[in-house]
Coordinates of C-alpha atoms in Angstrom, one line a residue:
M1 CA -8.8 13.1 -22.2
Y2 CA -6.4 10.8 -24.0
T3 CA -3.8 13.6 -24.1
L4 CA -4.1 13.9 -20.3
L5 CA -3.6 10.2 -20.0
I6 CA -0.4 10.5 -22.0
V7 CA 0.8 13.3 -19.8
Y8 CA 0.0 11.3 -16.6
A9 CA 1.9 8.3 -17.9
S10 CA 4.9 10.4 -19.1
W11 CA 5.4 12.6 -16.0
Y12 CA 4.2 10.5 -13.1
P13 CA 5.0 10.7 -10.2
F14 CA 5.2 14.5 -10.7
T15 CA 7.6 14.9 -7.8
G16 CA 11.4 15.3 -7.4
W17 CA 11.7 18.0 -10.1
R18 CA 15.3 19.3 -10.3
D19 CA 17.8 20.6 -12.8
M20 CA 20.4 17.9 -13.5
G21 CA 22.6 20.1 -15.7
L22 CA 21.1 18.9 -19.0
Q23 CA 19.2 20.9 -21.6
P24 CA 15.7 19.6 -22.3
W25 CA 16.5 18.9 -25.9
D26 CA 19.8 17.1 -25.5
Y27 CA 18.2 13.7 -25.8
L28 CA 17.3 14.5 -29.5
W29 CA 21.0 14.3 -30.5
A30 CA 22.1 11.6 -28.1
R31 CA 23.0 8.1 -29.2
L32 CA 20.1 5.6 -29.4
P33 CA 19.7 3.6 -26.1
Y34 CA 21.8 0.5 -26.0
Y35 CA 19.3 -1.5 -23.9
W36 CA 15.8 -1.8 -25.3
T37 CA 13.3 -4.6 -26.0
G38 CA 10.8 -5.2 -28.8
F39 CA 8.0 -5.2 -26.2
D40 CA 8.9 -1.6 -25.2
L41 CA 8.8 -0.5 -28.8
W42 CA 5.5 -2.1 -29.4
T43 CA 3.9 -0.6 -26.3
N44 CA 5.1 2.9 -27.3
I45 CA 3.5 2.5 -30.8
V46 CA 0.3 1.2 -29.4
G47 CA 0.2 3.9 -26.8
Y48 CA 0.2 6.8 -29.3
A49 CA -1.8 5.2 -32.1
P50 CA -5.2 6.1 -30.5
F51 CA -4.0 9.7 -30.2
G52 CA -3.5 9.9 -33.9
A53 CA -6.9 8.3 -34.7
L54 CA -8.7 10.5 -32.2
M55 CA -7.1 13.7 -33.6
V56 CA -8.3 12.8 -37.1
F57 CA -11.8 12.2 -35.7
A58 CA -11.7 15.5 -33.7
L59 CA -10.8 17.5 -36.8
Y60 CA -13.7 16.2 -38.8
P61 CA -15.5 17.8 -40.6
R62 CA -13.5 21.0 -40.8
L63 CA -10.4 19.1 -42.0
R64 CA -10.4 15.8 -43.8
S65 CA -8.2 13.4 -45.6
Y66 CA -4.5 14.5 -46.0
W67 CA -4.7 17.7 -44.0
A68 CA -6.3 15.9 -41.0
V69 CA -3.6 13.2 -41.2
I70 CA -0.7 15.8 -41.5
I71 CA -2.0 17.9 -38.6
S72 CA -2.6 14.9 -36.4
I73 CA 1.0 13.6 -37.1
I74 CA 2.5 17.0 -36.2
A75 CA 0.4 17.2 -33.0
G76 CA 1.5 13.7 -32.0
I77 CA 5.2 14.3 -32.7
T78 CA 5.0 17.7 -30.8
L79 CA 3.3 16.1 -27.8
S80 CA 5.9 13.3 -27.6
T81 CA 8.8 15.7 -28.0
V82 CA 7.5 17.8 -25.1
M83 CA 6.8 14.8 -22.9
E84 CA 10.3 13.5 -23.4
A85 CA 11.9 16.9 -22.9
V86 CA 10.2 17.5 -19.6
Q87 CA 11.4 14.1 -18.3
T88 CA 14.9 15.7 -18.3
Y89 CA 13.9 17.3 -14.9
L90 CA 12.5 14.1 -13.4
P91 CA 15.2 11.9 -11.9
T92 CA 12.9 8.8 -12.1
R93 CA 12.4 9.2 -15.8
I94 CA 14.8 9.0 -18.7
P95 CA 14.1 11.0 -22.0
S96 CA 14.8 8.9 -25.0
N97 CA 15.0 9.7 -28.7
L98 CA 14.0 6.0 -29.4
D99 CA 10.7 6.6 -27.5
L100 CA 10.2 9.7 -29.6
I101 CA 10.6 7.7 -32.8
T102 CA 8.3 4.9 -31.7
N103 CA 5.7 7.3 -30.4
S104 CA 5.8 9.2 -33.7
C105 CA 5.4 5.9 -35.6
G106 CA 2.3 5.1 -33.4
T107 CA 0.8 8.5 -34.2
V108 CA 1.3 8.0 -38.0
L109 CA -0.3 4.6 -37.8
G110 CA -3.2 5.9 -35.8
A111 CA -3.8 8.9 -38.1
L112 CA -3.8 6.7 -41.1
L113 CA -6.2 4.3 -39.5
G114 CA -8.4 7.2 -38.4
A115 CA -8.5 8.6 -42.0
W116 CA -9.3 5.1 -43.4
S117 CA -12.1 4.4 -40.9
G118 CA -13.5 7.9 -40.7
R119 CA -15.9 7.2 -43.6
Y120 CA -17.6 4.4 -41.6
F121 CA -17.6 6.0 -38.2
L122 CA -18.1 9.6 -39.1
R123 CA -19.7 10.2 -42.5
E124 CA -21.9 7.0 -42.4
S125 CA -22.3 7.0 -38.6
R126 CA -21.9 3.3 -38.2
F127 CA -21.3 3.6 -34.5
L128 CA -24.5 5.5 -34.0
E129 CA -26.4 3.0 -36.1
L130 CA -25.2 0.1 -34.0
R131 CA -25.9 2.1 -30.8
R132 CA -29.5 2.5 -31.8
R133 CA -30.0 -1.1 -33.1
W134 CA -28.3 -3.0 -30.3
F135 CA -28.6 -0.8 -27.1
S136 CA -31.6 0.6 -25.3
R137 CA -32.5 4.2 -25.4
E138 CA -31.4 4.8 -21.8
A139 CA -28.1 2.9 -22.0
S140 CA -25.8 5.9 -22.1
R141 CA -24.8 5.7 -18.4
G142 CA -24.5 2.0 -18.5
L143 CA -22.2 2.1 -21.5
V144 CA -19.8 4.2 -19.6
V145 CA -20.0 1.8 -16.6
V146 CA -19.5 -1.4 -18.6
G147 CA -16.7 0.3 -20.6
L148 CA -14.8 1.1 -17.4
W149 CA -14.9 -2.5 -16.1
P150 CA -12.1 -3.9 -18.2
L151 CA -10.0 -0.8 -17.3
A152 CA -10.7 -1.4 -13.6
L153 CA -9.1 -4.8 -13.9
I154 CA -5.7 -3.3 -14.8
Y155 CA -4.7 -2.9 -11.2
P156 CA -3.2 -6.2 -9.9
Q157 CA -5.5 -7.6 -7.3
N158 CA -6.3 -10.9 -5.7
P159 CA -8.8 -12.5 -6.1
L160 CA -9.5 -12.0 -9.8
F161 CA -12.3 -9.4 -10.3
G162 CA -12.0 -8.5 -6.6
L163 CA -12.8 -4.9 -7.2
G164 CA -13.7 -2.4 -4.5
H165 CA -10.9 -3.3 -2.1
L166 CA -11.3 -0.3 0.3
V167 CA -9.0 -1.5 3.2
P168 CA -5.6 -0.6 1.8
P169 CA -6.4 2.9 0.5
L170 CA -8.3 3.7 3.7
S171 CA -5.4 2.5 5.8
A172 CA -3.0 4.7 3.9
L173 CA -5.3 7.7 4.2
L174 CA -5.8 7.3 8.0
S175 CA -2.1 6.7 8.4
D176 CA -1.3 10.0 6.7
L177 CA -4.0 12.0 8.6
L178 CA -3.1 10.6 12.0
D179 CA 0.7 10.5 11.3
T180 CA 0.9 6.9 12.6
P181 CA 0.8 3.5 10.9
I182 CA -2.7 2.1 10.8
D183 CA -3.6 -1.3 9.3
L184 CA -7.3 -1.7 9.1
A185 CA -6.9 -5.2 7.7
T186 CA -5.3 -6.3 10.9
W187 CA -8.1 -4.8 13.0
W188 CA -10.9 -5.9 10.6
T189 CA -9.8 -9.6 10.3
N190 CA -8.4 -9.8 13.9
N191 CA -5.1 -11.3 12.5
A192 CA -7.1 -14.2 11.0
Q193 CA -5.1 -16.5 8.7
L194 CA -6.8 -18.8 6.2
S195 CA -5.6 -22.0 4.7
A196 CA -4.6 -22.3 1.0
E197 CA -7.9 -24.1 0.4
Q198 CA -9.9 -21.3 2.0
Y199 CA -8.2 -18.7 0.0
W200 CA -8.9 -20.8 -3.1
L201 CA -12.6 -21.0 -2.2
A202 CA -12.8 -17.2 -1.5
E203 CA -11.2 -16.5 -4.9
I204 CA -13.8 -18.7 -6.6
I205 CA -16.7 -16.9 -4.8
V206 CA -15.4 -13.4 -5.5
T207 CA -14.6 -14.1 -9.1
A208 CA -18.0 -15.7 -9.8
C209 CA -19.8 -12.8 -8.2
G210 CA -17.7 -10.3 -10.1
V211 CA -18.3 -11.9 -13.5
T212 CA -22.0 -12.3 -12.8
G213 CA -22.4 -8.7 -11.7
A214 CA -20.5 -7.2 -14.7
M215 CA -22.0 -9.5 -17.3
L216 CA -25.6 -9.0 -16.2
T217 CA -25.0 -5.2 -16.1
M218 CA -24.0 -5.6 -19.8
L219 CA -27.1 -7.6 -20.6
L220 CA -29.3 -4.9 -19.2
L221 CA -28.2 -2.5 -21.9
L222 CA -29.0 -4.7 -24.9
R223 CA -32.2 -4.8 -26.9
K224 CA -33.8 -8.2 -27.8
Q225 CA -32.6 -8.1 -31.4
A226 CA -29.0 -7.5 -30.4
P227 CA -26.5 -10.5 -30.7
R228 CA -26.5 -10.9 -26.9
N229 CA -24.4 -14.0 -26.7
A230 CA -21.7 -12.7 -29.0
L231 CA -21.6 -9.3 -27.4
T232 CA -21.3 -10.7 -23.8
A233 CA -18.6 -13.1 -24.9
C234 CA -16.6 -10.4 -26.6
Y235 CA -17.0 -8.2 -23.5
L236 CA -15.6 -11.0 -21.3
L237 CA -12.8 -11.7 -23.8
A238 CA -11.9 -8.0 -23.9
A239 CA -11.7 -7.9 -20.1
V240 CA -9.4 -11.0 -20.1
F241 CA -7.2 -9.5 -22.8
I242 CA -6.8 -6.2 -21.0
K243 CA -6.1 -8.0 -17.7
S244 CA -3.4 -10.1 -19.4
L245 CA -1.9 -7.1 -21.2
A246 CA -1.8 -5.1 -18.0
C247 CA 0.1 -7.9 -16.2
A248 CA 2.6 -7.9 -19.1
L249 CA 3.0 -4.2 -18.9
F250 CA 3.1 -3.8 -15.2
F251 CA 5.6 -6.6 -14.7
A252 CA 7.0 -8.6 -17.6
P253 CA 5.6 -10.3 -20.7
E254 CA 6.1 -13.8 -19.2
N255 CA 3.7 -12.8 -16.4
A256 CA 0.8 -12.0 -18.7
F257 CA -1.3 -15.0 -17.6
V258 CA -0.3 -15.4 -13.9
W259 CA -3.8 -14.2 -12.9
F260 CA -5.2 -17.4 -14.4
T261 CA -5.2 -19.5 -11.2
P262 CA -7.4 -22.5 -10.4
G263 CA -9.6 -20.3 -8.2
A264 CA -10.0 -17.8 -11.1
A265 CA -10.8 -20.5 -13.5
G266 CA -13.4 -22.0 -11.2
G267 CA -15.0 -18.7 -10.5
M268 CA -15.2 -17.8 -14.2
I269 CA -16.9 -21.1 -15.0
I270 CA -19.4 -20.7 -12.2
G271 CA -20.0 -17.1 -13.1
G272 CA -20.5 -18.0 -16.8
L273 CA -23.1 -20.6 -15.9
M274 CA -24.9 -18.2 -13.7
V275 CA -25.0 -15.6 -16.5
A276 CA -26.1 -18.1 -19.1
G277 CA -29.0 -19.2 -16.9
L278 CA -30.0 -15.6 -15.9
S279 CA -29.8 -14.3 -19.5
F280 CA -33.4 -15.6 -20.0
A281 CA -34.7 -13.9 -16.8
P282 CA -36.7 -10.6 -16.7
L283 CA -34.7 -7.4 -16.7
N284 CA -35.7 -6.5 -13.2
A285 CA -34.5 -9.9 -12.0
Q286 CA -31.2 -9.5 -13.8
R287 CA -30.7 -6.0 -12.3
R288 CA -31.4 -7.2 -8.8
V289 CA -29.1 -10.2 -9.1
A290 CA -26.4 -8.1 -10.6
G291 CA -26.6 -5.7 -7.7
L292 CA -26.6 -8.5 -5.1
A293 CA -23.6 -10.2 -6.8
L294 CA -21.6 -6.9 -6.7
I295 CA -22.5 -6.3 -3.1
F296 CA -21.5 -9.8 -2.1
S297 CA -18.3 -9.5 -4.0
L298 CA -17.5 -6.2 -2.2
L299 CA -18.1 -7.7 1.2
A300 CA -16.1 -10.8 0.5
T301 CA -13.2 -8.9 -1.0
N302 CA -12.9 -6.6 2.0
A303 CA -13.6 -9.3 4.6
V304 CA -11.0 -11.9 3.4
P305 CA -7.5 -11.3 4.9
A306 CA -4.7 -10.5 2.4
N307 CA -3.4 -13.6 0.7
P308 CA 0.2 -14.0 1.7
Y309 CA 0.8 -16.3 -1.2
F310 CA -0.3 -13.6 -3.6
I311 CA 1.8 -10.9 -1.8
S312 CA 5.0 -12.9 -1.9
T313 CA 4.5 -13.7 -5.6
L314 CA 3.8 -10.1 -6.4
Q315 CA 7.1 -9.1 -4.8
T316 CA 9.1 -11.5 -7.0
W317 CA 7.7 -10.2 -10.3
V318 CA 9.8 -7.8 -12.3
Q319 CA 8.1 -4.4 -12.3
G320 CA 7.9 -2.5 -15.5
K321 CA 7.6 1.2 -16.5
F322 CA 3.8 1.1 -16.7
L323 CA 3.6 1.1 -12.9
N324 CA 3.2 4.9 -13.7
F325 CA -0.5 4.0 -13.9
D326 CA -0.5 2.4 -10.5
G327 CA -2.4 5.2 -8.7
A328 CA -5.0 5.8 -11.3
A329 CA -5.5 2.1 -11.8
Q330 CA -6.0 1.5 -8.1
F331 CA -8.5 4.4 -7.9
L332 CA -10.6 3.0 -10.7
S333 CA -10.5 -0.6 -9.3
V334 CA -11.8 0.7 -6.0
L335 CA -14.5 3.0 -7.6
W336 CA -16.0 0.7 -10.2
P337 CA -18.3 -1.5 -8.0
F338 CA -19.9 1.6 -6.5
L339 CA -20.3 3.2 -9.9
A340 CA -22.0 0.0 -11.1
L341 CA -24.3 -0.1 -8.1
W342 CA -25.2 3.5 -8.7
F343 CA -26.2 2.7 -12.2
L344 CA -28.1 -0.5 -11.3
Y345 CA -30.2 1.3 -8.7
H346 CA -30.6 4.5 -10.7
P347 CA -34.2 5.8 -11.0
V348 CA -34.1 5.3 -14.8
H349 CA -34.8 1.6 -14.2
R350 CA -38.1 2.5 -12.6
K351 CA -39.3 4.6 -15.5
P352 CA -41.9 2.8 -17.8
G353 CA -40.2 1.8 -21.0
G354 CA -36.7 2.8 -19.7
Q355 CA -35.2 -0.5 -20.7
K356 CA -36.9 -1.1 -24.0

């Protein structure tokens, strides 16, 4: 799956293929790019490091130690070489030997980390031990859902945590099917325009509901002996970190924290207070409140007209190369609330002992 993610990022948008008179391996002997940034080098290393670690894990127990590291490094270098070579036929992409070098460095780093940590995660099964100690027996579906929430925040949206925005993709789909421009937002909102204060209030409400729904879904998975406060705090911090990193990658490093508006801050405070109070409630109450919060967030996100202040700001940001993830990120941001609601109302919660 991670290999497919690398392929998606390397070859998107998968259109415009043509021969530009260059051989696919010419980039290997070309001069190093004149224009590059440390941020680009760092993201290339970080992007391939998980591949190296996962390769070492996948080879266990047939191959271990040095052989696993060597084969993982060869696989990573080969994958990066092919990804860059095929970009020769994509006018929107530029093959780079510097990218190949940094990708290879990331693979080496990941393979070494995988070999070093394999004893804990594979031979001693530390992950499995924590899974049994902290999470309920029926938490498998929920772990997938809560694991996707921080990734769903990658797509830039307003308000913060305003996932499940169906109006733009549905408008685009109907426009393509009917071969005429259709804007459901205009029809839905009847050209309504809100004041800056009303947009601020809407952002607070949606953010508070989004935080409450996601955090309570996380709490539902935990056993009583688990460090609940620490895990939920780490979960929220991970979401904030990924959101900030995504803004830096999608646009520019100086835009990493542009999402932290007064409305987002107020919504996070209110949502945090709600989660703190509901953490002592029975599991059924937590599940119902989480579902209601996500439903209310969905309704508010799709009912509030597009914020012109956010749109104008978005257009002024410098767009980066990680916009290659735009389509996948938008799909996940739309899907996640419905996936969470499916889990919250799954029959497993009605089974006796299902949440012990």
